[in-house]
Coordinates of C-alpha atoms and ligand atoms in Angstrom, one line a residue:
M28 CA 0.0 0.0 0.0
S29 CA 1.3 3.5 -0.8
K30 CA 2.4 5.8 2.0
L31 CA 1.1 8.8 0.0
P32 CA -1.8 7.6 -2.0
L33 CA -3.4 10.9 -2.8
V34 CA -0.1 12.6 -3.8
E35 CA 1.0 9.6 -6.0
G36 CA -2.5 9.5 -7.6
L37 CA -2.3 13.2 -8.5
L38 CA 1.2 12.9 -9.8
R39 CA 0.2 9.9 -11.9
Y40 CA -2.6 12.0 -13.3
T41 CA -0.4 15.0 -14.2
N42 CA 2.2 12.7 -15.8
E43 CA -0.5 11.6 -18.2
N44 CA -0.3 15.1 -19.7
N45 CA -3.9 15.1 -20.8
I46 CA -5.2 18.0 -23.0
P47 CA -7.2 20.1 -20.5
F48 CA -10.7 20.5 -21.8
A49 CA -12.0 20.6 -18.2
M50 CA -11.8 23.0 -15.3
P51 CA -9.9 24.9 -14.0
G52 CA -9.6 27.7 -16.5
H53 CA -5.9 28.2 -16.1
K54 CA -5.3 24.9 -17.9
G55 CA -2.5 23.4 -16.0
G56 CA -0.9 26.7 -15.1
Q57 CA -0.8 28.0 -18.8
G58 CA -3.0 31.0 -17.7
F59 CA -0.2 32.1 -15.3
L60 CA 2.6 31.4 -17.7
S61 CA 1.1 33.7 -20.3
T62 CA 2.2 36.9 -18.6
D63 CA 5.2 38.1 -16.6
I64 CA 3.3 38.8 -13.5
G65 CA 1.6 35.5 -13.8
K66 CA 5.0 33.8 -14.1
E67 CA 6.0 35.5 -10.9
I68 CA 2.9 34.1 -9.1
Y69 CA 3.6 30.6 -10.5
S70 CA 7.1 30.5 -9.3
N71 CA 6.3 32.0 -5.8
I72 CA 3.0 30.2 -5.3
L73 CA 4.1 28.4 -2.1
K74 CA 5.9 31.5 -0.7
I75 CA 2.7 33.5 -0.9
D76 CA 0.9 30.9 1.2
I77 CA 1.1 33.1 4.3
T78 CA -1.1 34.1 7.2
E79 CA -2.5 37.6 7.8
V80 CA 0.8 39.3 8.7
D81 CA 1.1 43.1 8.7
G82 CA 0.6 44.7 5.3
V83 CA -1.4 41.9 3.7
D84 CA -4.9 42.9 4.9
N85 CA -7.7 40.6 6.1
L86 CA -10.5 39.2 4.0
H87 CA -12.9 39.4 6.8
N88 CA -12.4 43.1 7.3
P89 CA -10.5 44.4 4.2
D90 CA -9.1 47.8 4.3
G91 CA -5.8 47.5 2.4
I92 CA -4.7 45.4 -0.6
I93 CA -7.6 43.0 -0.5
K94 CA -10.0 45.9 -0.4
E95 CA -8.2 47.4 -3.4
A96 CA -8.3 44.2 -5.3
E97 CA -12.1 43.7 -4.5
E98 CA -12.7 47.3 -5.7
L99 CA -11.0 46.5 -9.0
L100 CA -13.1 43.4 -9.3
S101 CA -16.3 45.5 -8.7
R102 CA -15.2 48.1 -11.2
F103 CA -14.5 45.4 -13.9
Y104 CA -17.8 43.6 -13.5
K105 CA -19.7 46.9 -12.8
S106 CA -21.2 45.8 -9.5
R107 CA -22.0 47.9 -6.5
K108 CA -19.7 45.7 -4.4
S109 CA -17.8 42.5 -5.2
Y110 CA -16.3 39.8 -2.9
F111 CA -13.6 37.2 -3.2
L112 CA -14.9 33.8 -2.0
V113 CA -12.4 31.0 -1.0
N114 CA -15.1 28.3 -0.7
G115 CA -16.3 28.3 -4.2
S116 CA -19.7 29.3 -5.7
T117 CA -21.1 26.9 -3.1
S118 CA -20.3 29.4 -0.4
G119 CA -21.5 32.3 -2.6
N120 CA -24.9 30.7 -3.2
L121 CA -25.3 30.1 0.5
A122 CA -24.3 33.7 1.3
M123 CA -26.5 35.2 -1.4
I124 CA -29.6 33.2 -0.3
F125 CA -29.1 34.0 3.4
S126 CA -28.6 37.7 2.8
A127 CA -31.4 38.2 0.3
F128 CA -34.1 36.3 2.0
S129 CA -35.5 35.7 5.5
E130 CA -36.8 32.6 7.1
G131 CA -40.2 31.6 5.7
D132 CA -39.9 33.6 2.5
K133 CA -41.3 32.2 -0.7
V134 CA -38.8 32.1 -3.6
I135 CA -39.3 31.0 -7.2
V136 CA -36.4 28.8 -8.2
E137 CA -35.3 26.9 -11.3
R138 CA -35.8 23.1 -10.7
N139 CA -32.5 22.4 -12.3
C140 CA -30.3 24.3 -9.9
H141 CA -27.0 23.3 -8.2
R142 CA -27.3 21.4 -4.9
S143 CA -25.8 24.4 -3.0
I144 CA -29.0 26.3 -3.9
F145 CA -31.1 23.5 -2.7
N146 CA -29.1 23.4 0.5
G147 CA -29.4 27.2 0.9
I148 CA -33.1 27.0 0.5
L149 CA -33.2 24.2 3.1
M150 CA -31.0 25.9 5.7
R151 CA -32.6 29.3 5.3
K152 CA -36.0 27.6 5.7
L153 CA -37.5 29.0 2.5
K154 CA -40.5 28.0 0.6
P155 CA -39.4 27.0 -2.9
I156 CA -41.8 27.2 -5.9
Y157 CA -40.0 25.4 -8.7
I158 CA -39.8 26.5 -12.4
R159 CA -39.7 23.6 -14.8
N160 CA -36.8 23.3 -17.0
K161 CA -37.1 22.5 -20.7
I162 CA -35.6 19.2 -21.9
S163 CA -34.4 18.8 -25.4
N164 CA -35.6 15.4 -26.7
K165 CA -33.5 16.0 -29.8
F166 CA -30.3 16.4 -27.8
N167 CA -31.4 14.3 -24.8
A168 CA -30.2 17.1 -22.5
P169 CA -31.6 19.6 -20.0
M170 CA -32.2 23.1 -21.4
S171 CA -32.9 26.3 -19.6
V172 CA -36.1 27.4 -17.9
D173 CA -39.6 26.9 -19.4
M174 CA -40.6 30.6 -19.9
E175 CA -44.3 29.9 -20.1
H176 CA -44.2 28.0 -16.8
F177 CA -42.1 30.9 -15.3
L178 CA -44.6 33.4 -16.3
S179 CA -47.5 31.4 -14.9
L180 CA -45.6 30.9 -11.6
I181 CA -44.9 34.6 -11.3
E182 CA -48.5 35.4 -11.9
D183 CA -49.7 32.9 -9.3
N184 CA -47.0 33.8 -6.7
K185 CA -46.8 37.6 -6.6
D186 CA -45.9 37.4 -2.9
A187 CA -42.6 35.6 -3.7
K188 CA -39.5 37.6 -2.5
G189 CA -37.2 36.6 -5.3
I190 CA -36.2 34.4 -8.1
I191 CA -33.1 32.2 -8.3
I192 CA -31.8 31.4 -11.8
T193 CA -28.8 29.4 -13.2
Y194 CA -27.1 31.3 -16.1
P195 CA -25.7 29.3 -17.9
N196 CA -26.3 25.6 -17.1
Y197 CA -23.5 23.0 -17.5
Y198 CA -24.2 22.8 -21.2
G199 CA -23.6 26.5 -21.6
V200 CA -27.3 27.2 -22.2
C201 CA -28.6 30.5 -20.9
P202 CA -32.3 31.7 -20.3
D203 CA -33.4 35.1 -21.4
L204 CA -32.2 36.7 -18.1
K205 CA -33.1 40.3 -19.2
F206 CA -36.7 39.2 -19.6
I207 CA -36.7 37.4 -16.2
I208 CA -35.3 40.5 -14.5
N209 CA -37.9 42.8 -16.1
E210 CA -40.7 40.5 -15.0
A211 CA -39.2 40.3 -11.4
Q212 CA -39.0 44.0 -11.1
K213 CA -42.6 44.5 -11.8
Y214 CA -43.3 42.6 -8.5
N215 CA -40.4 43.9 -6.6
M216 CA -38.7 40.5 -6.5
K217 CA -34.9 40.1 -6.2
V218 CA -33.1 38.2 -8.9
L219 CA -30.3 36.0 -7.7
V220 CA -28.1 34.4 -10.4
D221 CA -25.9 31.3 -10.1
S222 CA -23.4 32.2 -12.8
A223 CA -20.9 29.6 -11.6
H224 CA -20.1 28.9 -15.3
G225 CA -20.2 32.5 -16.5
A226 CA -17.3 34.5 -15.0
H227 CA -16.1 35.2 -18.7
F228 CA -19.5 36.4 -20.0
G229 CA -19.7 39.8 -21.5
V230 CA -16.0 40.2 -22.3
H231 CA -16.7 39.4 -26.0
D232 CA -19.8 40.1 -28.2
A233 CA -19.9 36.4 -29.2
L234 CA -20.4 35.4 -25.6
P235 CA -23.7 35.8 -23.6
E236 CA -24.0 39.1 -21.7
S237 CA -22.7 39.5 -18.1
P238 CA -25.6 38.8 -15.6
V239 CA -24.4 41.7 -13.5
K240 CA -24.8 44.1 -16.6
L241 CA -28.2 42.7 -17.2
G242 CA -29.2 44.0 -13.8
A243 CA -29.4 40.9 -11.5
D244 CA -29.4 41.8 -7.8
M245 CA -26.8 39.2 -6.8
V246 CA -24.5 37.1 -8.9
V247 CA -22.1 34.3 -8.1
M248 CA -19.3 33.2 -10.4
S249 CA -16.8 30.4 -10.1
C250 CA -13.8 32.1 -11.5
H251 CA -11.9 28.8 -11.2
K252 CA -14.2 27.2 -13.8
T253 CA -13.3 29.5 -16.7
L254 CA -10.7 32.2 -15.6
S255 CA -7.1 31.8 -14.7
S256 CA -7.7 31.2 -11.0
L257 CA -7.2 28.3 -8.6
T258 CA -9.9 25.7 -7.9
Q259 CA -12.3 26.7 -5.2
T260 CA -12.2 30.4 -6.0
A261 CA -15.3 32.4 -6.7
Y262 CA -16.7 35.9 -6.9
L263 CA -19.9 37.4 -5.5
H264 CA -21.3 40.6 -7.0
V265 CA -24.0 42.7 -5.4
G266 CA -26.3 45.3 -6.9
E267 CA -28.3 48.2 -5.6
N268 CA -31.3 46.5 -4.2
V269 CA -29.4 44.5 -1.5
D270 CA -28.5 45.1 2.1
I271 CA -24.7 45.3 2.1
E272 CA -24.4 44.8 5.8
K273 CA -26.2 41.5 5.7
V274 CA -24.1 40.4 2.7
D275 CA -20.8 41.3 4.6
F276 CA -22.0 39.3 7.5
Y277 CA -23.0 36.1 5.6
V278 CA -20.0 36.2 3.3
S279 CA -17.8 36.2 6.4
A280 CA -19.9 33.5 8.1
F281 CA -19.6 31.1 5.2
L282 CA -15.9 31.6 4.6
S283 CA -12.8 30.1 6.3
T284 CA -11.2 32.4 8.9
S285 CA -7.9 31.3 7.3
P286 CA -8.5 32.3 3.7
S287 CA -5.6 31.2 1.5
Y288 CA -3.6 34.1 -0.1
M289 CA -2.7 31.7 -3.0
L290 CA -6.4 31.5 -3.8
M291 CA -7.0 35.2 -3.2
A292 CA -4.0 36.2 -5.4
S293 CA -5.2 34.0 -8.1
M294 CA -8.6 35.7 -8.0
D295 CA -6.9 39.0 -8.3
Y296 CA -4.9 37.7 -11.3
G297 CA -8.1 36.0 -12.9
R298 CA -9.8 39.4 -12.9
Y299 CA -6.6 41.2 -14.1
W300 CA -6.1 38.7 -17.0
I301 CA -9.7 38.9 -18.2
E302 CA -9.8 42.7 -18.0
E303 CA -6.5 43.2 -19.7
Y304 CA -6.4 40.4 -22.3
G305 CA -9.9 38.8 -22.1
R306 CA -11.4 40.4 -25.2
K307 CA -8.6 39.3 -27.5
G308 CA -8.2 36.0 -25.9
Y309 CA -11.8 35.1 -26.4
E310 CA -11.8 36.5 -29.9
E311 CA -9.1 34.0 -30.8
L312 CA -10.6 31.1 -28.8
I313 CA -14.0 31.4 -30.3
K314 CA -12.6 31.8 -33.8
I315 CA -10.7 28.5 -33.4
A316 CA -13.6 26.8 -31.6
N317 CA -15.9 27.7 -34.5
I318 CA -13.4 26.5 -37.2
F319 CA -13.0 23.2 -35.5
R320 CA -16.8 22.8 -34.7
N321 CA -17.3 23.1 -38.5
K322 CA -14.7 20.4 -39.2
I323 CA -15.8 18.1 -36.3
N324 CA -19.4 18.4 -37.5
K325 CA -18.5 16.8 -40.8
L326 CA -18.0 13.6 -38.8
K327 CA -21.1 11.5 -39.2
F328 CA -21.6 10.2 -35.7
L329 CA -22.0 13.4 -33.7
H330 CA -22.9 17.0 -33.7
V331 CA -21.4 19.9 -31.7
L332 CA -24.1 22.2 -30.6
D333 CA -24.1 25.7 -32.0
S334 CA -26.1 29.0 -31.8
D335 CA -28.2 27.6 -34.7
D336 CA -29.4 24.8 -32.3
I337 CA -29.8 26.8 -29.2
Y338 CA -30.1 30.6 -29.3
N339 CA -28.2 31.8 -26.2
I340 CA -25.4 29.3 -25.8
D341 CA -21.8 29.8 -24.6
L342 CA -19.6 29.2 -27.7
S343 CA -16.5 28.7 -25.6
R344 CA -17.4 25.2 -24.7
Y345 CA -18.5 22.2 -26.8
V346 CA -21.4 20.0 -26.2
I347 CA -20.8 17.0 -28.3
N348 CA -24.1 15.4 -29.0
L349 CA -23.9 11.8 -30.2
N350 CA -26.2 10.1 -32.7
K351 CA -28.9 7.9 -31.2
G352 CA -27.6 4.7 -29.8
L353 CA -24.2 6.0 -28.9
S354 CA -23.0 6.7 -25.3
G355 CA -21.6 10.0 -24.1
H356 CA -20.0 8.2 -21.2
K357 CA -18.2 5.9 -23.5
L358 CA -17.0 8.8 -25.7
L359 CA -15.6 10.6 -22.5
E360 CA -13.7 7.3 -21.7
Y361 CA -12.4 7.0 -25.2
L362 CA -11.1 10.6 -25.2
R363 CA -9.4 10.0 -21.9
S364 CA -7.7 6.9 -23.3
R365 CA -6.4 9.2 -25.9
K366 CA -5.2 11.8 -23.4
I367 CA -8.0 14.3 -23.7
Q368 CA -9.7 15.3 -20.5
A369 CA -13.4 16.2 -21.0
E370 CA -15.4 18.0 -18.3
M371 CA -18.4 15.7 -18.1
S372 CA -20.6 13.3 -19.9
D373 CA -24.2 12.1 -19.9
A374 CA -26.0 9.4 -21.8
S375 CA -25.8 11.3 -25.2
N376 CA -23.4 14.2 -24.7
V377 CA -19.9 15.1 -23.7
V378 CA -19.1 18.6 -22.5
L379 CA -15.7 20.2 -23.1
I380 CA -14.8 23.5 -21.4
F381 CA -12.2 25.7 -23.1
S382 CA -10.4 28.8 -22.0
P383 CA -8.0 31.1 -24.0
F384 CA -5.2 29.0 -22.6
N385 CA -6.1 26.0 -24.8
K386 CA -3.9 26.0 -27.9
E387 CA -4.9 25.5 -31.5
Q388 CA -3.0 22.2 -31.3
D389 CA -5.3 20.9 -28.6
F390 CA -8.2 21.4 -31.1
E391 CA -6.2 19.7 -33.9
T392 CA -5.7 16.7 -31.6
L393 CA -9.3 16.6 -30.6
Y394 CA -10.4 16.5 -34.3
K395 CA -7.8 13.8 -35.1
V396 CA -8.9 11.7 -32.1
L397 CA -12.6 12.0 -32.9
S398 CA -11.9 11.1 -36.6
E399 CA -10.1 8.0 -35.5
C400 CA -12.9 6.9 -33.1
N401 CA -14.2 3.4 -33.6
V402 CA -17.9 4.2 -33.3
E403 CA -18.7 0.6 -32.6
L404 CA -17.1 1.1 -29.2
L405 CA -19.6 3.8 -28.3
K406 CA -22.7 1.8 -28.9
E407 CA -25.1 1.5 -26.1
E408 CA -28.8 1.0 -25.7
Q409 CA -30.3 4.5 -25.9
R410 CA -31.9 5.9 -22.7
I411 CA -34.3 8.7 -23.6
I412 CA -35.0 11.3 -20.9
Y413 CA -38.6 11.3 -19.7
K414 CA -40.8 14.4 -19.5
L415 CA -40.4 16.7 -16.4
H416 CA -42.9 16.7 -13.6
I417 CA -42.8 18.6 -10.3
P418 CA -44.8 16.8 -7.5
K419 CA -46.8 18.6 -4.9
A420 CA -45.0 19.7 -1.7
E421 CA -46.5 18.5 1.6
L422 CA -43.7 19.8 3.8
M423 CA -40.9 22.3 3.3
P424 CA -37.4 20.7 2.7
W425 CA -36.1 22.1 6.0
Q426 CA -39.0 20.3 7.9
I427 CA -37.7 16.9 6.7
V428 CA -34.2 17.2 8.2
D429 CA -35.0 16.1 11.8
M430 CA -37.9 13.8 10.9
K431 CA -37.7 10.0 11.2
K432 CA -37.3 8.3 7.8
R433 CA -37.4 4.8 6.5
S434 CA -36.6 3.0 3.3
V435 CA -39.6 1.5 1.3
F436 CA -39.8 -0.5 -1.9
I437 CA -40.8 1.9 -4.7
N438 CA -44.0 0.1 -5.4
E439 CA -45.1 0.9 -1.9
A440 CA -44.1 4.6 -2.0
E441 CA -47.2 6.1 -3.6
G442 CA -48.7 9.0 -1.5
K443 CA -45.7 9.0 1.0
V444 CA -43.6 12.1 1.7
C445 CA -40.1 11.9 0.1
G446 CA -37.2 12.0 2.7
K447 CA -34.3 12.3 0.3
A448 CA -34.0 13.8 -3.2
V449 CA -34.4 11.4 -6.1
V450 CA -32.2 12.6 -9.0
P451 CA -31.6 10.7 -12.2
Y452 CA -28.5 11.4 -14.2
P453 CA -29.3 12.4 -16.9
P454 CA -30.8 15.0 -16.7
G455 CA -29.7 15.6 -13.1
I456 CA -32.9 17.4 -12.3
P457 CA -34.7 16.2 -9.1
L458 CA -37.7 14.0 -9.8
V459 CA -38.9 14.3 -6.2
N460 CA -37.4 16.6 -3.5
P461 CA -37.6 16.1 0.3
G462 CA -41.0 17.1 1.5
E463 CA -42.8 16.4 -1.9
I464 CA -45.5 13.7 -2.2
I465 CA -44.3 10.7 -4.2
D466 CA -47.2 10.6 -6.7
K467 CA -48.1 8.1 -9.5
T468 CA -46.4 10.1 -12.3
A469 CA -43.2 10.5 -10.3
L470 CA -43.3 6.7 -9.5
D471 CA -43.8 5.8 -13.2
M472 CA -40.8 7.9 -14.0
I473 CA -38.7 6.4 -11.3
R474 CA -39.6 2.9 -12.6
Y475 CA -38.8 4.0 -16.1
Y476 CA -35.4 5.1 -15.0
V477 CA -34.8 2.0 -12.9
E478 CA -35.8 -0.3 -15.8
N479 CA -33.5 1.5 -18.1
K480 CA -30.6 1.3 -15.7
V481 CA -30.1 5.1 -15.6
T482 CA -28.0 6.2 -12.6
I483 CA -30.5 7.6 -10.0
L484 CA -29.4 9.1 -6.7
G485 CA -31.8 8.5 -3.9
I486 CA -32.9 5.1 -5.1
D487 CA -31.1 2.2 -3.5
N488 CA -31.9 -1.4 -4.8
E489 CA -35.4 -0.2 -5.9
H490 CA -36.0 1.4 -2.5
I491 CA -36.7 5.1 -1.7
T492 CA -36.4 7.1 1.5
V493 CA -39.8 8.3 2.9
V494 CA -40.8 10.2 6.0
E495 CA -42.3 7.9 8.7
Ligands
PLP4 C1 -24.3 25.7 -11.7 C2 -23.4 25.5 -10.5 N1 -23.5 26.3 -9.4 C3 -22.6 26.2 -8.4 C4 -21.6 25.3 -8.4 C5 -20.6 25.1 -7.3 O1 -19.4 25.8 -7.6 P1 -18.1 25.6 -6.7 O2 -17.6 24.2 -7.2 O3 -17.3 26.7 -7.3 O4 -18.4 25.6 -5.3 C6 -21.4 24.5 -9.6 C7 -20.3 23.4 -9.6 O5 -20.2 22.7 -10.5 C8 -22.3 24.5 -10.6 O6 -22.2 23.8 -11.7

């Protein structure tokens, strides 16, 4: 047995030298090595791992260099105030939900949101009203919010205090955020945006607009996903309609009291790079990505999604959609066997995330590897995503936490209250959330997924957790 299993595992991985079409955005340090100041950070990275000594300021009460860096961040993104977060967008989503809402508030929230949003809703004891997401049967993938459903919900829930939206989702698909914000403003609702995948938005015309510029009240961005910043880093941006004192308190409450200067320095650098070089960098990246999308799309077994397929989509990532009967998971494995690291796969798609630090050669290799793919190896019985359904809530998610639960066979679960979220992958959208009644439609869908051997969290050996 190894004495250093984690270290050796990581070193083994880095020695594979895979092409990084996954997070983080600095792509194996290339983002730092692209500038003189970045090279200095790179070569001093362990030396800047210090504690709060004189002259280096304090993230929990910034009045020196951290304050200056956060002001530059705010100026660049055009927010009222911006924060560095050392615990990822996860901490940002929690801080944003806690500072924007009070216990018992009703919120309208996209059903396909990240689990940190579900957790925030639960811990803040909110009443969620879910907006259905659209699902593309053509691409067998979750799309953005169903606007008709959103409009009917807002009409029926004018007392809601706010709306929580993901912009973009993992597939780079964005809703019409401007429209959502305009609707919300009519009823004095706050708009909170999880833009974990959108820190680069707005730097180039070919990218979707920045959610801060579109007028969202609060926006969270994982700079580590797309910018030259270390994993676990994120930004929170706050607009006019928000109580800054509360945000200060909750940001501080959800962050470590020993924030890493390596992480903070990388956040300052991530902002610096995108501000100084981002427009040109994305100009070149999108040009190359478009050229290779056209080439790759000549291959007969797949289709890389484009703005002709989906109107508001991030062109700095590829969603490779496979022909019916071929598996996205198997394509991801094949790419890895050929030293290409993709970000994620589902039954029919593979997502690749690029940044300006990917080289043209990386795209050449991708094209070559895809052209050489033995399509026979990707064959798998097709699993089509079922329709979306949101069951009625009997209890709020937070009420479930301390209740006694038990596991029952799915055929005996009808009418019982769900004790643990049931989430099939794909599409990764909860079928039943804690507190919701497990109804016949939900059960039919669960059986469908079980029979089709789709990975489904919350179902164990055809058993489901219910409240006693
Ligand atoms: C939409 C979305 N929101 C939030 C998060 C959490 O981000 P982080 O990993 O920076 O905490 C993720 C992570 O993948 C995400 O996809």
